[in-house]
Coordinates of N, CA and C and ligand atoms in Angstrom, one line a residue:
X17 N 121.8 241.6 10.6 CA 121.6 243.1 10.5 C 120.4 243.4 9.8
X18 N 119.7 244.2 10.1 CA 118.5 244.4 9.8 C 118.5 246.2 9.4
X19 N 117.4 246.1 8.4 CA 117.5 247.7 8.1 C 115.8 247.9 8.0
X20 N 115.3 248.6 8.9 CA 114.0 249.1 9.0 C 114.0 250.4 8.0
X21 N 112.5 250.7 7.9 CA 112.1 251.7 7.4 C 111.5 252.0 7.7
X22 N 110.8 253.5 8.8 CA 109.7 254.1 9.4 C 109.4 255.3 9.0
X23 N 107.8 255.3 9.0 CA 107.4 256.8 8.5 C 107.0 257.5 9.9
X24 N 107.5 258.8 9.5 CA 107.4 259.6 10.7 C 106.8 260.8 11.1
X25 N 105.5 261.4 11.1 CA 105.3 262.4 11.2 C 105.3 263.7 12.1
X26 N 105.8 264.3 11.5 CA 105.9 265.8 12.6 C 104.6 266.3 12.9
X27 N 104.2 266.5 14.0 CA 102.9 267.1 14.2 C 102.5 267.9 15.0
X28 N 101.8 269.0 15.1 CA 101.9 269.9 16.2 C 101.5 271.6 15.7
X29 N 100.7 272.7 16.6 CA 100.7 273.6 16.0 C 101.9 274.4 15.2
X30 N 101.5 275.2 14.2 CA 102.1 276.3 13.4 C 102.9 276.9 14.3
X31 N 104.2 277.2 13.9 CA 105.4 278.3 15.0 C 106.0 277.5 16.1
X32 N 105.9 276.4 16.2 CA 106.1 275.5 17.6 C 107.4 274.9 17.3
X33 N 108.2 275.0 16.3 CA 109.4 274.9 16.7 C 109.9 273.4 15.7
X34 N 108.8 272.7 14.7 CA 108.4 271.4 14.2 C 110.1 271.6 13.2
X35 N 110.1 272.3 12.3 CA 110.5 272.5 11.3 C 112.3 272.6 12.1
X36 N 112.8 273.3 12.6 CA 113.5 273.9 13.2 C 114.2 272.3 14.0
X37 N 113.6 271.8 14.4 CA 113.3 270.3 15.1 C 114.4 269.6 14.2
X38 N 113.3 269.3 13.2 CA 113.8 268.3 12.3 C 115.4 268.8 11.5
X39 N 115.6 270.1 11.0 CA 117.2 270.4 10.3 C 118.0 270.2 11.7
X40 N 117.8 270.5 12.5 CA 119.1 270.6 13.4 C 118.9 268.9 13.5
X41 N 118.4 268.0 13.8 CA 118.1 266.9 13.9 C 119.1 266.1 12.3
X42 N 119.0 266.8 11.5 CA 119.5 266.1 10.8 C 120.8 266.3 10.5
X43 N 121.0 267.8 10.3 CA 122.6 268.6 10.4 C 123.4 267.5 11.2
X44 N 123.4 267.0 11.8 CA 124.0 266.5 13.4 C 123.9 265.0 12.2
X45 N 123.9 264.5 11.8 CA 123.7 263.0 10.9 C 124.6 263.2 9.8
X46 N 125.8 262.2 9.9 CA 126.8 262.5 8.9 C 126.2 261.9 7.6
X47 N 125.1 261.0 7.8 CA 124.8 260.3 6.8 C 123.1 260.6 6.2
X48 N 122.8 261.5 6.2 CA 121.9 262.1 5.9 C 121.4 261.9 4.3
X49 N 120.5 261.0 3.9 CA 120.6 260.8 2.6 C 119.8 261.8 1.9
X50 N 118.8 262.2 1.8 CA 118.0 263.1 1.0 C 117.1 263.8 1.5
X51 N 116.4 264.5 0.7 CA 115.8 265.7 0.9 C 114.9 265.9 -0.1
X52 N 113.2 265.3 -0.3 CA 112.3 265.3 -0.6 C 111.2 266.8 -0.4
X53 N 111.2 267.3 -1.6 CA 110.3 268.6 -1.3 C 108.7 268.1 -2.2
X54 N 107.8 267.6 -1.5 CA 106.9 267.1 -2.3 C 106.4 268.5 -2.6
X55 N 104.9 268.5 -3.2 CA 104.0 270.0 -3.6 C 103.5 269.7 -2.4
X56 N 102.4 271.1 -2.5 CA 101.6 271.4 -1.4 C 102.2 271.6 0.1
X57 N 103.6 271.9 0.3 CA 103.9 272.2 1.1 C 104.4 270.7 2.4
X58 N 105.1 269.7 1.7 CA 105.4 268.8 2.7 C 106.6 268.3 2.2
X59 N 107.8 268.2 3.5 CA 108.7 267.6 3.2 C 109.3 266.5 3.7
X60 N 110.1 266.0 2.9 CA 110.0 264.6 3.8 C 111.8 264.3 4.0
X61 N 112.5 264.1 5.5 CA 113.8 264.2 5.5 C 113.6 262.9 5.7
X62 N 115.3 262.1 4.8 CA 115.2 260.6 5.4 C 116.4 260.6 6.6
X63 N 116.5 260.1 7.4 CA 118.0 260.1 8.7 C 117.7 258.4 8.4
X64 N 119.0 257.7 8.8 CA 119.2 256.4 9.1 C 119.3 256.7 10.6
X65 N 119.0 255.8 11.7 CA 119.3 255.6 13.0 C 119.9 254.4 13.4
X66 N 121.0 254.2 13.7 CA 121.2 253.0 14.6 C 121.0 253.0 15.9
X67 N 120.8 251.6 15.7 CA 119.5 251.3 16.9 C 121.2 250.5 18.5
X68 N 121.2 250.9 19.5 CA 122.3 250.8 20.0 C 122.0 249.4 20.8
X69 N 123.3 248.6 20.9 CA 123.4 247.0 21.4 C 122.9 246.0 20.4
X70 N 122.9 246.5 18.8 CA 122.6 245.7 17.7 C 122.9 246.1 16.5
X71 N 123.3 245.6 15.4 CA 123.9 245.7 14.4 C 122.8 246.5 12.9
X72 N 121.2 246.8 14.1 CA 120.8 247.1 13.1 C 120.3 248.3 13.0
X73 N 119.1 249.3 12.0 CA 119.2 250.3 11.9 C 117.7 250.9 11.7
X74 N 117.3 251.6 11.7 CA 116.1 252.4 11.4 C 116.1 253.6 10.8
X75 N 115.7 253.8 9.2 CA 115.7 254.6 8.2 C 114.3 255.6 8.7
X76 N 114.2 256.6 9.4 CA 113.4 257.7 9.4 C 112.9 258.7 8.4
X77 N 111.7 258.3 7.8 CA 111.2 259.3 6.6 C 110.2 260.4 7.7
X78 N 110.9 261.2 7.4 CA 110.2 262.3 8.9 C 109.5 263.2 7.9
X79 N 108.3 263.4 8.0 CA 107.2 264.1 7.0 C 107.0 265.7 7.7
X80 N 107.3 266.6 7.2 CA 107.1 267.8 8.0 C 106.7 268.6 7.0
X81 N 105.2 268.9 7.8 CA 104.3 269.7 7.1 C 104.2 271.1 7.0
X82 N 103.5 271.6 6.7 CA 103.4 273.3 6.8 C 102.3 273.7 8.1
X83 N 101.5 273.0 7.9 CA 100.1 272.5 8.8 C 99.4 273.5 8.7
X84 N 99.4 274.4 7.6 CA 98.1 275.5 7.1 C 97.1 274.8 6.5
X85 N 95.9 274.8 7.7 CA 94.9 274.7 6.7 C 94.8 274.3 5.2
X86 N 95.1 274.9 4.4 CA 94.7 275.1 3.7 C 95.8 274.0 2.1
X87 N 96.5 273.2 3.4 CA 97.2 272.1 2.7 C 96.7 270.8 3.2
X88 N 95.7 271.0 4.1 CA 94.7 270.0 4.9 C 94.7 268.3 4.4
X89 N 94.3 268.5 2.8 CA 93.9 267.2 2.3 C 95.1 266.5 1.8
X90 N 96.5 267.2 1.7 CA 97.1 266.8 1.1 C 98.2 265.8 2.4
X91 N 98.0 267.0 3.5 CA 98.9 266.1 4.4 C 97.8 264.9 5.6
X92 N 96.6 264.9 5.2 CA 96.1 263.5 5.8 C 96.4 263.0 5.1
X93 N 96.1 263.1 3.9 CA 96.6 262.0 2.7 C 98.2 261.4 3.1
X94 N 99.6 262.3 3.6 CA 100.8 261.6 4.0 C 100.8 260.8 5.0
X95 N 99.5 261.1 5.8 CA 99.4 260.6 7.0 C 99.4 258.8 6.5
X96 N 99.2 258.3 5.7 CA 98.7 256.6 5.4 C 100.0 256.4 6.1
X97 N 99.5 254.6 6.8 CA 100.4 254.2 7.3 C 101.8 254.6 8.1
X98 N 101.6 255.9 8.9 CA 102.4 256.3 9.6 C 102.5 255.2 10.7
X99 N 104.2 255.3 10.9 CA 104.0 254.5 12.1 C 104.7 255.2 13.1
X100 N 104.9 256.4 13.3 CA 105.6 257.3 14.0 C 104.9 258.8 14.1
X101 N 105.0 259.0 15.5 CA 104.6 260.3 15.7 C 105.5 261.3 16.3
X102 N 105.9 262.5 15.9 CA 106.6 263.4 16.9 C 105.7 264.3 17.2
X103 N 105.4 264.9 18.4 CA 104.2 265.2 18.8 C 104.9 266.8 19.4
X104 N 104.7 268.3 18.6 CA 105.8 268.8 19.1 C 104.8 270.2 19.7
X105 N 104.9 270.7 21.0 CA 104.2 272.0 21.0 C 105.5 272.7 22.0
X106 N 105.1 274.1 22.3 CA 106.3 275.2 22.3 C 105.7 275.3 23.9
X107 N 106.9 274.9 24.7 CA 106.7 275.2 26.1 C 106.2 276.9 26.9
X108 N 106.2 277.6 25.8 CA 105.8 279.0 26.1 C 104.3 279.3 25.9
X109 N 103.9 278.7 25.5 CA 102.6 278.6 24.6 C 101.7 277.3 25.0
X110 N 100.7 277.6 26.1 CA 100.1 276.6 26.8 C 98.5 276.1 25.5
X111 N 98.1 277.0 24.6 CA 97.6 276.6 23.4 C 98.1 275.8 22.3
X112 N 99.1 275.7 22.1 CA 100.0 274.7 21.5 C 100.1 273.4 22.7
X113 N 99.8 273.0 23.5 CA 99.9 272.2 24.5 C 98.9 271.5 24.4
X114 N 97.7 272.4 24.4 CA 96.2 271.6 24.8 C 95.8 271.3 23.1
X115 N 96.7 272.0 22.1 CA 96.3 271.1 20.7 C 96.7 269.7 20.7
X116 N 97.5 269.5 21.5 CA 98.3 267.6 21.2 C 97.5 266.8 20.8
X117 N 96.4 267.1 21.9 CA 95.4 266.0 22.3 C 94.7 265.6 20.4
X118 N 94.3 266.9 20.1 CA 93.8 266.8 18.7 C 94.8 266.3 17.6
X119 N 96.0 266.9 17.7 CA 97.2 266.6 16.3 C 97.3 265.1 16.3
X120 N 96.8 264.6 18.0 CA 97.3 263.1 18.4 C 96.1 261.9 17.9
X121 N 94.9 262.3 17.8 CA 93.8 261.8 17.4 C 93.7 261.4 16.0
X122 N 94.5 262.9 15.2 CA 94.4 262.6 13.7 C 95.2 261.7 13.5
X123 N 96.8 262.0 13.9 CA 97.7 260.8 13.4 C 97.1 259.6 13.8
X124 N 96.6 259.1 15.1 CA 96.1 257.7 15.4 C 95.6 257.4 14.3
X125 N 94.3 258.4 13.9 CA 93.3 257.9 13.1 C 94.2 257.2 11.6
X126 N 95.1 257.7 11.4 CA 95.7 256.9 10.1 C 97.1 255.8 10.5
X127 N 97.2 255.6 12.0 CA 98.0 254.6 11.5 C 97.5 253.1 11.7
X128 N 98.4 252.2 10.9 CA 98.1 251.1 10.9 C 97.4 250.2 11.8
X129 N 96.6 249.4 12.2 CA 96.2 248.7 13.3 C 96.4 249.3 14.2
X130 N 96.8 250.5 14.9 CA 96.4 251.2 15.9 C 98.1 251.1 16.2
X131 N 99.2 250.6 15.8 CA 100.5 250.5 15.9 C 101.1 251.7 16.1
X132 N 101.4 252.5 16.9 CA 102.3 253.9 16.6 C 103.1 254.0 17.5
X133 N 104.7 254.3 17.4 CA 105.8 254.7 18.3 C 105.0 256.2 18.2
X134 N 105.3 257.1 19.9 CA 104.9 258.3 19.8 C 106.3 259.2 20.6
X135 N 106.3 260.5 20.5 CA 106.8 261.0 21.7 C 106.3 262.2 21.6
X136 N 106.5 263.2 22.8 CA 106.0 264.3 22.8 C 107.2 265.2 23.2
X137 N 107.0 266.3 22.5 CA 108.9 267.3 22.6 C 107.7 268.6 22.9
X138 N 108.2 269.4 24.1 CA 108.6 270.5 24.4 C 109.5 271.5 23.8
X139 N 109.4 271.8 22.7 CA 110.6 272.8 22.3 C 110.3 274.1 23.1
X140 N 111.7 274.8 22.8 CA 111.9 276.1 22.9 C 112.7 276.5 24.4
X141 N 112.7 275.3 25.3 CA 113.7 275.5 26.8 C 114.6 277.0 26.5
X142 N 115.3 277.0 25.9 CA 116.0 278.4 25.9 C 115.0 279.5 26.6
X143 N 113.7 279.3 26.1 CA 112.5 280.6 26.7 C 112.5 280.4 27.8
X144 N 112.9 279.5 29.1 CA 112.6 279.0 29.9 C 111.5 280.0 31.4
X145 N 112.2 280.9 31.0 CA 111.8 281.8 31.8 C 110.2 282.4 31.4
X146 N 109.9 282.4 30.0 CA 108.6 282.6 29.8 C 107.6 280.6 30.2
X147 N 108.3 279.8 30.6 CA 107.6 278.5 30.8 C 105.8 278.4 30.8
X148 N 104.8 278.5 30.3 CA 103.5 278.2 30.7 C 103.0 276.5 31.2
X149 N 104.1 275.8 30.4 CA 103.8 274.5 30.6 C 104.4 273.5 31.6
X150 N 103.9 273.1 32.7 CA 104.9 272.8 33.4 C 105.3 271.5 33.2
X151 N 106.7 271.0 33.2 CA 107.5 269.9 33.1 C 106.3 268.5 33.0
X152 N 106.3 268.7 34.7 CA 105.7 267.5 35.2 C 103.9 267.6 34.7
X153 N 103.4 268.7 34.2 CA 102.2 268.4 33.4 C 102.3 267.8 32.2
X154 N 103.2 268.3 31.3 CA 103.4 267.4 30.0 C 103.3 266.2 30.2
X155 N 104.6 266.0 30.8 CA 105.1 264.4 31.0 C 104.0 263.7 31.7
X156 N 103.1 263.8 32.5 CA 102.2 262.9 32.7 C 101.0 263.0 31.4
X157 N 100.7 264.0 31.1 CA 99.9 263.8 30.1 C 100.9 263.0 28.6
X158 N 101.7 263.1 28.5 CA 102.5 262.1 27.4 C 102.4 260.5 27.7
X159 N 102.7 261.0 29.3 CA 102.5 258.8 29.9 C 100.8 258.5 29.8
X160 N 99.7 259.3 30.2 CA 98.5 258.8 29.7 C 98.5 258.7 28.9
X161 N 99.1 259.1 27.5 CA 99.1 258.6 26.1 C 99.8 257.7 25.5
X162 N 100.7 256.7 26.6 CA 101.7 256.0 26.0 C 103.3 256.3 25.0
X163 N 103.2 258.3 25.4 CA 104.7 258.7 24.5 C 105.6 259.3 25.8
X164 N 106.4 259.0 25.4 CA 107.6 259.6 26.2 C 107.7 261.0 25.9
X165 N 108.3 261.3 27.0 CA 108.3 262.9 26.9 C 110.0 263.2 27.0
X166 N 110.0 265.0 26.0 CA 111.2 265.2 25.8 C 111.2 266.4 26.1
X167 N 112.3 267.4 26.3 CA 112.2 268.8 25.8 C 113.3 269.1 25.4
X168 N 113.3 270.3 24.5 CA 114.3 270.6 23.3 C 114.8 272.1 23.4
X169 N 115.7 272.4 23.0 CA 116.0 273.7 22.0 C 116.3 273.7 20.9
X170 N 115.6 274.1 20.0 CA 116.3 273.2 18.2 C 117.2 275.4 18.4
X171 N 116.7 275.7 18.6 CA 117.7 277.3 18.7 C 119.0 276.9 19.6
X172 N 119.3 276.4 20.4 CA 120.6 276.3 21.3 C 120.8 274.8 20.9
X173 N 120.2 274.1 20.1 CA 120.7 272.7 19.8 C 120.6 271.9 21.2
X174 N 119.6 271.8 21.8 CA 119.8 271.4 22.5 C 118.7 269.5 23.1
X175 N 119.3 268.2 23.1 CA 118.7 267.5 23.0 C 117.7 267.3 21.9
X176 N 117.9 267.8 20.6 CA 117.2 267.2 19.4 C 116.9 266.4 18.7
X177 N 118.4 265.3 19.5 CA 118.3 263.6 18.8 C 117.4 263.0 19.7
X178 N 117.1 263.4 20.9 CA 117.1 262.3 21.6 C 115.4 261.5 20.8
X179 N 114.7 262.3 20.7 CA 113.1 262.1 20.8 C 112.9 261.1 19.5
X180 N 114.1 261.3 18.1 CA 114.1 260.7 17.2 C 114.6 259.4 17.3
X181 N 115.7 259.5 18.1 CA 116.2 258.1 18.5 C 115.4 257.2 19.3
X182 N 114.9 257.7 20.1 CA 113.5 257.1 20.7 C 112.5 256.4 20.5
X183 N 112.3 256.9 18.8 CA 111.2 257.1 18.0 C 111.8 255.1 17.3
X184 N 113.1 255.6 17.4 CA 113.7 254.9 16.0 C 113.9 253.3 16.9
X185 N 114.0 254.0 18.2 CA 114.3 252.6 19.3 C 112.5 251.7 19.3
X186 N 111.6 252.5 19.6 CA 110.5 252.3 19.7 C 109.5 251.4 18.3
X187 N 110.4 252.0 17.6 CA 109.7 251.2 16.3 C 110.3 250.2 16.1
X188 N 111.7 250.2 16.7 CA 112.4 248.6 16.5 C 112.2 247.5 17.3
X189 N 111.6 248.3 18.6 CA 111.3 247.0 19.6 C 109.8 246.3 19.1
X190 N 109.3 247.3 18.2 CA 107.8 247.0 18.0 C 108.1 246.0 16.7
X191 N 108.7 245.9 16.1 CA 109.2 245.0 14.9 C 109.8 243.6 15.4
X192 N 110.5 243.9 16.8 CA 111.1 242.6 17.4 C 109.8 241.9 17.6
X193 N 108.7 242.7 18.8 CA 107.8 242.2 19.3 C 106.8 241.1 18.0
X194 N 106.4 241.8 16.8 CA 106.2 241.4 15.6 C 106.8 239.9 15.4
X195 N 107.7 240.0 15.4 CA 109.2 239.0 14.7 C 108.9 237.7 15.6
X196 N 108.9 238.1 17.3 CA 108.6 237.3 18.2 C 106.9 236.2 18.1
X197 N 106.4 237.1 17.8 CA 104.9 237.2 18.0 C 105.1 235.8 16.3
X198 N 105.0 236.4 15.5 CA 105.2 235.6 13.8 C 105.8 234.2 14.4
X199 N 107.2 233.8 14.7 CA 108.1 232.6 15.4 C 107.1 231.4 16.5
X200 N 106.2 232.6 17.1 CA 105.5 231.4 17.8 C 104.6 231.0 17.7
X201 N 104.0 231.0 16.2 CA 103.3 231.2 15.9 C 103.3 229.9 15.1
X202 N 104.4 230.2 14.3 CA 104.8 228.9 12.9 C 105.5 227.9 13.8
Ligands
LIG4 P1 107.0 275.1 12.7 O1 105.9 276.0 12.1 O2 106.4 274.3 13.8 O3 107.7 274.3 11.7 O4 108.0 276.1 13.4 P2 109.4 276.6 12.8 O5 110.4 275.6 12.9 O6 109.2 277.3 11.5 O7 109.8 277.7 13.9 C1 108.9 278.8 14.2 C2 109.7 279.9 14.8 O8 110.1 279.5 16.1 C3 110.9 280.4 14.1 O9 111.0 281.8 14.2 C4 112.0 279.7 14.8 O10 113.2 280.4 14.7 C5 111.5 279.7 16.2 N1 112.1 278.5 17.0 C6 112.1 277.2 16.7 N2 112.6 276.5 17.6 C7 113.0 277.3 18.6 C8 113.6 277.2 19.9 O11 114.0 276.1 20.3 N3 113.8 278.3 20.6 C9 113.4 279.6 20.2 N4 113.6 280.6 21.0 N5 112.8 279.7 19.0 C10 112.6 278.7 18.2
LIG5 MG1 107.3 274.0 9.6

């Protein structure tokens, strides 16, 4: 049994649904250990995830910022060694869409050897009827990036685990691959 630990960061324009994301995400976790309010506006939730068809687990430190400006240096600075991305913009709002590309650049730029689980979440499906973003545009722009694509209602609760568990599956296969890679090595 194995117990990982991944850092995770929320990322994405202001109002897009980031924050909202992550409590109902955690609400839903009977085992929800703590709740980190650092300064300058960043918090950091921890979720354990079990990882399914194995006895082991992935502890999620999910970093959710404020993303004002004007907290800028404090949250590249959380950025060190992320190995997780949640990539989150509001299906109503096709400017929150064409930011990814940028929120996706910064996180790369700080994680490790270029190593990052990613996904990309559509919040806000409840609006559905205001849609600007279409399904099948996200999702191929998520597969040219290497993240899986989600979409959410953190308002109707709706599919909130899945993108974390994803996150949490993706960083465990990348640790096997690791594990694999080290073994044939020695
Ligand atoms: P953040 O700035 O990305 O952290 O966004 P927040 O989580 O603070 O949410 C911004 C606003 O969008 C708030 O008024 C939320 O109630 C609203 N919101 C968040 N998620 C949803 C959603 O799925 N549907 C709808 N209709 N509103 C949402
Ligand atoms: Mg927020």
């Amino acid at each position: 049994m194995v117990k990982l630990r991944a850092k995770c960061v929320l990322a994405g324009d202001s109002t897009v649904g980031k924050s909202a994301l992550v409590h109902v995400f955690r609400s839903e976790s009977a085992h929800f250990l703590k709740n980190y309010t650092l300064t300058a506006g960043v918090e950091v939730f921890v979720n354990p995830v079990p990882i399914p068809d194995t006895p082991d687990s992935v502890e999620l430190f999910i970093f959710d910022s404020s993303g004002k400006e004007i907290f800028y240096d404090t949250v590249e600075s959380q950025w060190e060694l992320t190995a997780a991305v949640c990539l989150v913009y509001d299906i109503t709002n096709e400017t929150t869409f064409n930011s990814c590309t940028k929120w996706l650049e910064r996180v790369r730029a700080q994680a490790p050897s270029g190593q990052l689980a990613g996904v990309l979440v559509g919040n806000k499906t409840d609006l559905a009827c205001r849609r600007a973003v279409e399904y099948t545009q996200a999702q191929e722009w998520a597969a040219s990036q290497g993240l899986e694509y989600f979409e959410t209602s953190a308002k109707e609760i709706e599919n909130c685990d899945a993108p974390f568990q994803s996150l949490a599956r993706a960083f465990h296969r990348m640790y096997e691959e690791k594990l694999e890679h080290i073994r044939s090595i020695v």
